[in-house]
Short mmCIF file of C-alpha atoms in Angstrom, two decimals:
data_model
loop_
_atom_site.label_atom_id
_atom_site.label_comp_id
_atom_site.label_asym_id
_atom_site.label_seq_id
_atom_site.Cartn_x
_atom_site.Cartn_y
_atom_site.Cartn_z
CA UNK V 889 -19.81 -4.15 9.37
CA UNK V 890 -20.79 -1.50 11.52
CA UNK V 891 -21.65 2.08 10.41
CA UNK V 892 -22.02 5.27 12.09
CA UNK V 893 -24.89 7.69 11.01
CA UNK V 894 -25.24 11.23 11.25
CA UNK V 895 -28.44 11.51 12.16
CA UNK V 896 -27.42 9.68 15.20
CA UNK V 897 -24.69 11.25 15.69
CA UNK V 898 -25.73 13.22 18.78
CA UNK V 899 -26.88 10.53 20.63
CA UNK V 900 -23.67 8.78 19.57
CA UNK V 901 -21.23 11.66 20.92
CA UNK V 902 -20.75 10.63 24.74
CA UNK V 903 -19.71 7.24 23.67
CA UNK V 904 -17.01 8.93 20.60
CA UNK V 905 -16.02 11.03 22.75
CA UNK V 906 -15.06 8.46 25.88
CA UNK V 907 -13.61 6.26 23.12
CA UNK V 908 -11.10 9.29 22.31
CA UNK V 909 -10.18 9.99 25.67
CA UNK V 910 -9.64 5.84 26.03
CA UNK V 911 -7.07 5.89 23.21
CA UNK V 912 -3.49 6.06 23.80
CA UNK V 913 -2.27 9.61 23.11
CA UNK V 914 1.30 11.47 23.35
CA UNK V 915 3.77 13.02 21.49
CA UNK V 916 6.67 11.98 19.33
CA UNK V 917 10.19 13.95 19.82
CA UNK V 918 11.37 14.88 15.94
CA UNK V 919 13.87 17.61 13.96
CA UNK V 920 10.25 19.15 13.53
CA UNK V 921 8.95 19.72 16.90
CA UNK V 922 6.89 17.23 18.63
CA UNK V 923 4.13 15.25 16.96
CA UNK V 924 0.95 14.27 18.59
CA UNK V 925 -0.36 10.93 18.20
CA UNK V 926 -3.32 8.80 18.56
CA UNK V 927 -3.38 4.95 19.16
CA UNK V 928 -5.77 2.32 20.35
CA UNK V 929 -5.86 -1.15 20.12
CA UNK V 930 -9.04 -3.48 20.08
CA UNK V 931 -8.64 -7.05 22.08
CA UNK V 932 -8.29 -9.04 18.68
CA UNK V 933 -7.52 -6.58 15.92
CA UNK V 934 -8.41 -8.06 12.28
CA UNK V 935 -5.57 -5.63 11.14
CA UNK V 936 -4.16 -2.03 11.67
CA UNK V 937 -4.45 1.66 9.97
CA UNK V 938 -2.20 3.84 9.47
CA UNK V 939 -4.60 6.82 9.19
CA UNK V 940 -3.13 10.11 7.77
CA UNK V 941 -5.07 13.23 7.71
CA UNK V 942 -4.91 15.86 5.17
CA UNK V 943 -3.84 19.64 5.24
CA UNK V 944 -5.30 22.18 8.46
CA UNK V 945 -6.76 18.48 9.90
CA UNK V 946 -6.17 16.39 13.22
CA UNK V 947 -6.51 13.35 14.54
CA UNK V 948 -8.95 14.66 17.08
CA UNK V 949 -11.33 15.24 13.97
CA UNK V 950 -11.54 12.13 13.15
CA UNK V 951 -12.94 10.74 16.29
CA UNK V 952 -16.31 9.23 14.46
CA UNK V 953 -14.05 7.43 12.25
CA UNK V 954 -11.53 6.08 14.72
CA UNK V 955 -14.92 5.09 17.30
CA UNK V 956 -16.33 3.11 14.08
CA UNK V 957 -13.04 1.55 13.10
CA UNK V 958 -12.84 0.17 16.13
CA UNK V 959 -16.37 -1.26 16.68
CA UNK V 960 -14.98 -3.24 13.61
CA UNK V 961 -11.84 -4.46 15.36
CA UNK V 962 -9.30 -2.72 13.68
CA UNK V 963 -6.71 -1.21 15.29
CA UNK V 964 -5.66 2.62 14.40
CA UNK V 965 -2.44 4.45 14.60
CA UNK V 966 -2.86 8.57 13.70
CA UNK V 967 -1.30 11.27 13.81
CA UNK V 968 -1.09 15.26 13.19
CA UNK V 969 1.45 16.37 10.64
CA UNK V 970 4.16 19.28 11.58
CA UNK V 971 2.83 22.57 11.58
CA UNK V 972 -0.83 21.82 12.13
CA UNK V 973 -3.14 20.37 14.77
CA UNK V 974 -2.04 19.24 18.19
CA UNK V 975 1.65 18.93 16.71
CA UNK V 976 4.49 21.96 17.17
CA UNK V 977 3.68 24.61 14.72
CA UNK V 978 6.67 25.89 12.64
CA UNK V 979 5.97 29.83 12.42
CA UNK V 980 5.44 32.47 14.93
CA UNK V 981 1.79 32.78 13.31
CA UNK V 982 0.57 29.58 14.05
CA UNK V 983 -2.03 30.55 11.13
CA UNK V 984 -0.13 29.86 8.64
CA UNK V 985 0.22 26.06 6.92
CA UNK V 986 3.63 26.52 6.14
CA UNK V 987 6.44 23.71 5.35
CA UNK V 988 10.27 24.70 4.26
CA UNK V 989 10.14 20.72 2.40
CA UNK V 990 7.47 18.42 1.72
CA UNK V 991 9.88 15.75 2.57
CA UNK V 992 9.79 17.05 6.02
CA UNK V 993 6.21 14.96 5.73
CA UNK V 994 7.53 11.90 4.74
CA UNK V 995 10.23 12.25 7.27
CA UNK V 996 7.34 12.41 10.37
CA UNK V 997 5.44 9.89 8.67
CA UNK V 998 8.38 7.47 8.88
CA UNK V 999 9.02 8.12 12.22
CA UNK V 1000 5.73 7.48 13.43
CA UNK V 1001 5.89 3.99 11.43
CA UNK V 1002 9.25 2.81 13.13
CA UNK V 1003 7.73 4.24 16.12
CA UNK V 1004 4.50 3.43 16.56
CA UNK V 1005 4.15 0.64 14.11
CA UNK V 1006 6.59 -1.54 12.92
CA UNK V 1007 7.26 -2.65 16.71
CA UNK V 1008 3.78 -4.18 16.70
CA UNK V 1009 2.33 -5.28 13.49
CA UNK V 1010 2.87 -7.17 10.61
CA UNK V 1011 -0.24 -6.91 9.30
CA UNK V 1012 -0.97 -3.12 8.05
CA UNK V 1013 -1.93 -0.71 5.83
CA UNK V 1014 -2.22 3.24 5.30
CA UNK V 1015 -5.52 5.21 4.68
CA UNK V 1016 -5.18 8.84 4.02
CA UNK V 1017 -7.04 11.69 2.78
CA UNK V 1018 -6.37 14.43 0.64
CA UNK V 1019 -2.72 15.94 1.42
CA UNK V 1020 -2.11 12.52 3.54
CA UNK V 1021 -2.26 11.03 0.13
CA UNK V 1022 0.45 12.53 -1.12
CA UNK V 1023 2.74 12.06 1.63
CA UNK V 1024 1.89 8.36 1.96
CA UNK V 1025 2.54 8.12 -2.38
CA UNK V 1026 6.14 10.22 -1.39
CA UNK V 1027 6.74 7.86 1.03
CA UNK V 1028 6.37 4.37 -0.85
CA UNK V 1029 8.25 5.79 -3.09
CA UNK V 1030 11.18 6.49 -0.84
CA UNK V 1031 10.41 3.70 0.76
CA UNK V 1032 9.04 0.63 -1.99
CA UNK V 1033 10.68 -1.81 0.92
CA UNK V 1034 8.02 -0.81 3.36
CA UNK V 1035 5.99 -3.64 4.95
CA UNK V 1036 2.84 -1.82 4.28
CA UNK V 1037 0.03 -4.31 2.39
CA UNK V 1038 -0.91 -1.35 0.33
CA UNK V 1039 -2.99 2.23 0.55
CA UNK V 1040 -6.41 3.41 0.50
CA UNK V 1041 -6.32 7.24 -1.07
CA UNK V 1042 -9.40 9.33 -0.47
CA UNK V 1043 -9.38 12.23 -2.54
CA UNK V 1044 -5.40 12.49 -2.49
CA UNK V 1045 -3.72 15.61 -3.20
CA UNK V 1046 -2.14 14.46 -6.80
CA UNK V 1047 -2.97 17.83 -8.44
CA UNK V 1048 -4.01 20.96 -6.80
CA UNK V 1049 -6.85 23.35 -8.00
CA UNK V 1050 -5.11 26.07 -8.70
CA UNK V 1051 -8.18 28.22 -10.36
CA UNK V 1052 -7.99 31.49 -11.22
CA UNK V 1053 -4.53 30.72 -12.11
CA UNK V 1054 -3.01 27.68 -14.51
CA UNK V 1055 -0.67 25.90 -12.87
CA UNK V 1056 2.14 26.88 -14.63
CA UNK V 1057 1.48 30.39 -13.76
CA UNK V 1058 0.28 29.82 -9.64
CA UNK V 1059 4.11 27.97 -9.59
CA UNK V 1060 5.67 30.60 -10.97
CA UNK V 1061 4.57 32.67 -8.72
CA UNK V 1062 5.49 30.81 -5.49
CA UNK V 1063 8.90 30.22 -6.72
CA UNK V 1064 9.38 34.18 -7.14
CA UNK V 1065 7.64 34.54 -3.64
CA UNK V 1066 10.30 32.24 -2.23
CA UNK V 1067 13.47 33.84 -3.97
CA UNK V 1068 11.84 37.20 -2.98
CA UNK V 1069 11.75 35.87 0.78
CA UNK V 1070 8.51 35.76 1.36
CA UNK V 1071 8.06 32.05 1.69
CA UNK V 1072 6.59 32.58 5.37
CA UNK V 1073 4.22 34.62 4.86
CA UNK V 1074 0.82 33.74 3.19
CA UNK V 1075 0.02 33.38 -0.21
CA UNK V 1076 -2.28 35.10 -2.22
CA UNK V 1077 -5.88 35.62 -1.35
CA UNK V 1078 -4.68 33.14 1.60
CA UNK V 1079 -5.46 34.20 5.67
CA UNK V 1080 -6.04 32.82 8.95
CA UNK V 1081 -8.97 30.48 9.98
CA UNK V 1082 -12.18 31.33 8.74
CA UNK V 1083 -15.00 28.89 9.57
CA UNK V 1084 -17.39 29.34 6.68
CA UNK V 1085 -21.24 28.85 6.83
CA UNK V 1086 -22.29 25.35 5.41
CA UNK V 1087 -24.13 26.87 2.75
CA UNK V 1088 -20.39 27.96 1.24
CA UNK V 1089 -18.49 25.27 2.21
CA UNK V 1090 -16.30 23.18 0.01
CA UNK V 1091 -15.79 20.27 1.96
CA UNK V 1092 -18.97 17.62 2.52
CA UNK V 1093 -22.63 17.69 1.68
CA UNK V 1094 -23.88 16.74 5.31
CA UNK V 1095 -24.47 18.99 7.66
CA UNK V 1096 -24.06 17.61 10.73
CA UNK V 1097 -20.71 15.99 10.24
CA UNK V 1098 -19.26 20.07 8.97
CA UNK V 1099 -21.02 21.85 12.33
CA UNK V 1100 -19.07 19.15 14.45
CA UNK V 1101 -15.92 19.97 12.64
CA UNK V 1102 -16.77 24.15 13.13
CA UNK V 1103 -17.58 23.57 16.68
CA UNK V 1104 -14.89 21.42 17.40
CA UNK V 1105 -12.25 23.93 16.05
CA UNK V 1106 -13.88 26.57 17.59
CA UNK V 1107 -14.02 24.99 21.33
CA UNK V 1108 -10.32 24.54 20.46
CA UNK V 1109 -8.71 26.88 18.95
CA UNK V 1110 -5.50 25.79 19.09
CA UNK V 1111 -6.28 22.98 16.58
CA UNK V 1112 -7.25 25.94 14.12
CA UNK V 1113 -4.90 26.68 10.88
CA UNK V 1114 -5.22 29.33 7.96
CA UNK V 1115 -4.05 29.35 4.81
CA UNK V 1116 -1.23 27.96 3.07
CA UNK V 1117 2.30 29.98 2.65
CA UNK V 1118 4.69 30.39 -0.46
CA UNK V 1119 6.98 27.77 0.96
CA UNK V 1120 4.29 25.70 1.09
CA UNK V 1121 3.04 25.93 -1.90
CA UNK V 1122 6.51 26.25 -3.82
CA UNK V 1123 6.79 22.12 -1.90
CA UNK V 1124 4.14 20.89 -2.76
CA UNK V 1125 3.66 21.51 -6.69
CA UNK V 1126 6.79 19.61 -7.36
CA UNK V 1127 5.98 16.63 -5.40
CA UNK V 1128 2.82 16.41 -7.27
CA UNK V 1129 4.33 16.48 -10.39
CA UNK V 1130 6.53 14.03 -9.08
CA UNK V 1131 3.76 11.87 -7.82
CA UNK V 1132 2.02 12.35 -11.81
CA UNK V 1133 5.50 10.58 -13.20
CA UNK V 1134 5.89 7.86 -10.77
CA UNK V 1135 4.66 3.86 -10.00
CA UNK V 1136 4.09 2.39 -7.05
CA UNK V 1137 3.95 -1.33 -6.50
CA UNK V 1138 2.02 -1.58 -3.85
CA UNK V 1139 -1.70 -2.13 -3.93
CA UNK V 1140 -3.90 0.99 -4.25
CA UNK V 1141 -7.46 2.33 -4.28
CA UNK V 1142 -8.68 5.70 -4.55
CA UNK V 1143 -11.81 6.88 -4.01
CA UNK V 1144 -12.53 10.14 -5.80
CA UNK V 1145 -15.12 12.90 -5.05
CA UNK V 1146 -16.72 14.39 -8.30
CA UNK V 1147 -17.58 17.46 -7.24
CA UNK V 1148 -14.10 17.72 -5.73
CA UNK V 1149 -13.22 21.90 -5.64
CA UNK V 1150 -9.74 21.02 -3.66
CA UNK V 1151 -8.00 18.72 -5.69
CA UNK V 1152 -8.40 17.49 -9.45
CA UNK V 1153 -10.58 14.61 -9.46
CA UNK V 1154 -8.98 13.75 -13.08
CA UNK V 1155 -5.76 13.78 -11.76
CA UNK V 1156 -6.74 10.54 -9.67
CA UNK V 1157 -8.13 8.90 -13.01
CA UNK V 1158 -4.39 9.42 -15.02
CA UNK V 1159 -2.72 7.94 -12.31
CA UNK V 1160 -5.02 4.63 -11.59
CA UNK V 1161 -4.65 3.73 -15.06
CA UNK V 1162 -1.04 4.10 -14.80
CA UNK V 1163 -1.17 1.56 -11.80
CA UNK V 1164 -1.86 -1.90 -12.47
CA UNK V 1165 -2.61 -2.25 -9.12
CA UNK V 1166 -4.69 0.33 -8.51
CA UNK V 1167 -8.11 0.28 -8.68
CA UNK V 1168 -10.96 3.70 -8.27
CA UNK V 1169 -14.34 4.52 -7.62
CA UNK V 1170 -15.96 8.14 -7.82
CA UNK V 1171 -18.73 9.37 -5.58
CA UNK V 1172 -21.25 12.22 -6.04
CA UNK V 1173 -19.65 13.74 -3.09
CA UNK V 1174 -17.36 16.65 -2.16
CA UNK V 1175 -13.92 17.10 -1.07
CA UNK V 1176 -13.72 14.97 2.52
CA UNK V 1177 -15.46 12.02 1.69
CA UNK V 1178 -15.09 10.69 4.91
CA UNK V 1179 -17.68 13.22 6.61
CA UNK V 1180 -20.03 12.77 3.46
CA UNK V 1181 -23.72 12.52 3.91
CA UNK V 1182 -24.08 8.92 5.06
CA UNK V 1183 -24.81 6.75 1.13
CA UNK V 1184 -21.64 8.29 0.20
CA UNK V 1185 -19.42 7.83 3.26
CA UNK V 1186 -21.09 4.26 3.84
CA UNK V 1187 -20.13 3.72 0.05
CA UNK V 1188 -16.57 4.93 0.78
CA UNK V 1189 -15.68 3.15 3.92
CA UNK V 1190 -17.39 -0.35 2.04
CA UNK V 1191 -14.46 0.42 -1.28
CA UNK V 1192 -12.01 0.83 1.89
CA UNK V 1193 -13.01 -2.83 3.73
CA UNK V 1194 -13.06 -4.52 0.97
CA UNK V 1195 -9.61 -3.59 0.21
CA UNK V 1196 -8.40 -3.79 3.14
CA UNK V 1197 -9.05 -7.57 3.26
CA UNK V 1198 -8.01 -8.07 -0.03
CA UNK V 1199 -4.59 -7.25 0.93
CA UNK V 1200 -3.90 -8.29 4.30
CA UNK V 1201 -5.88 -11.44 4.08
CA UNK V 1202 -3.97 -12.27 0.89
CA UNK V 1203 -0.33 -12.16 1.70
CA UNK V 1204 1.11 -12.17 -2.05
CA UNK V 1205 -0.11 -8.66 -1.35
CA UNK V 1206 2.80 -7.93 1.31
#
């Protein structure tokens, strides 16, 4: 399998960066604005991903991952959710990572499957990080007559950290927000895009994978997104208690980051061993292990092949 390194990352760039523009982009007409997409196709694909990103993320950042997928002939489908990236944003302050229903996700995520997917594969499977983990777990459970071979979770959004605050009391809180009116606006000790120095950042241990995600939103600013709203919040915590009670019967692997500030990293470990087909590994890493320092990433993405052919070469899987 091929691998992409960071410390050639540089010399790498010209060649990412053609392979974005040579993917198939555009925009999908829903009830919640128009969603951007991403799609390209190698000449013989093995199989394709359904890749979905995770909260204030795009497609567009993912451009290492999609240039490496395909050096390993499989074909990706991606996407940006409502309310963030390239896609329509839902408030006047496009700040502010707001949703009125976190089924509104699951909504957009089944559009761009009878869309974008259904119409040309058989032979598929999702991978999604972080908030994109939730929304694909939502989804197979609306949906448990989905097509889909099974899911690779990377750090998915089953619990929030919710530090100061216990949970009980940070959903409390929302909820009163909400019946107060203030669901739009942002929630505490939330605000618009701040790029933080590396040295304080919560997301990966490498340093050249973060300044190409700073620069990246800062050429573009329109990809840029703050903080999360009431509303949002006062969606989410239910689904993820939601997620805690239910079983899915498709074939799952998570890969979990230990020093994970985001999510709860224990939260992944109570609901593997609920899942008989779910299996999980846990890496030394931060938050987005997929822009880890390259052992960890390499690590990740080798968890994600492996699974990968274990359920689209084995069709009992389906």
């Amino acid at each position: 399998m091929f691998y992409s390194n960071s410390n050639k990352l540089s010399q790498n760039w010209t060649a990412i960066a053609r392979h974005w523009q040579c993917c198939k982009q555009g925009k999908l007409s829903s009830v919640h604005g128009d969603i951007f997409y991403a799609h390209y196709t190698p000449r013989n694909p093995r199989f394709t991903v359904v890749l979905v990103n995770g909260r204030i993320e795009s497609a567009i950042k993912y451009q290492e991952l999609l240039w490496e997928l395909i050096q390993n002939d499989i074909e990706v489908i991606t996407y940006d959710h409502p309310g963030q990236g390239l896609s329509s944003r839902l408030l006047n302050n496009p700040q502010i990572g707001h949703i009125d229903d976190f089924v509104q996700f699951s909504e957009v995520l089944h559009l761009v499957i009878q869309t974008l997917v259904l119409p040309n594969t058989d032979k598929w499977l999702f991978m999604a990080h972080s908030m994109g983990g939730a929304i694909v777990c939502d989804y197979l459970i609306k949906h448990p007559e989905s097509p889909a071979k099974g899911a690779f979770l990377c750090a998915p959004m089953l619990q929030i950290e919710t530090a100061p605050y216990p949970f009980w009391i940070a959903s409390g809180i929302a909820k009163f927000a909400c019946y107060l009116g203030f669901d739009k606006h942002y929630a505490i000790g939330q605000n618009d895009y701040q790029a933080k120095p590396f040295a304080d950042n919560e997301l990966t241990q490498c340093e050249q994978r973060y300044q190409r995600f700073r620069t990246l939103y800062q050429q573009q600013p329109e990809l840029q997104l703050g903080g999360v709203s009431f509303g949002w919040l006062n969606a989410a915590f239910p689904v993820t208690q939601k997620l805690s009670k239910a079983i899915i019967s498709k074939p799952l692997s998570i890969a979990s980051a230990k020093y994970d500030t985001i999510v709860k990293s224990e939260a992944h470990t109570k609901f593997a061993n609920k899942h008989e087909q779910c299996t999980i590994q846990t890496y030394a890493g931060k938050h987005e292990l997929l822009c880890e320092v390259d052992p960890i990433r390499r690590a990740v993405l080798m968890q994600f092949y492996e699974f990968a052919d274990s359920v689209t070469l084995n069709e009992t899987g389906s």
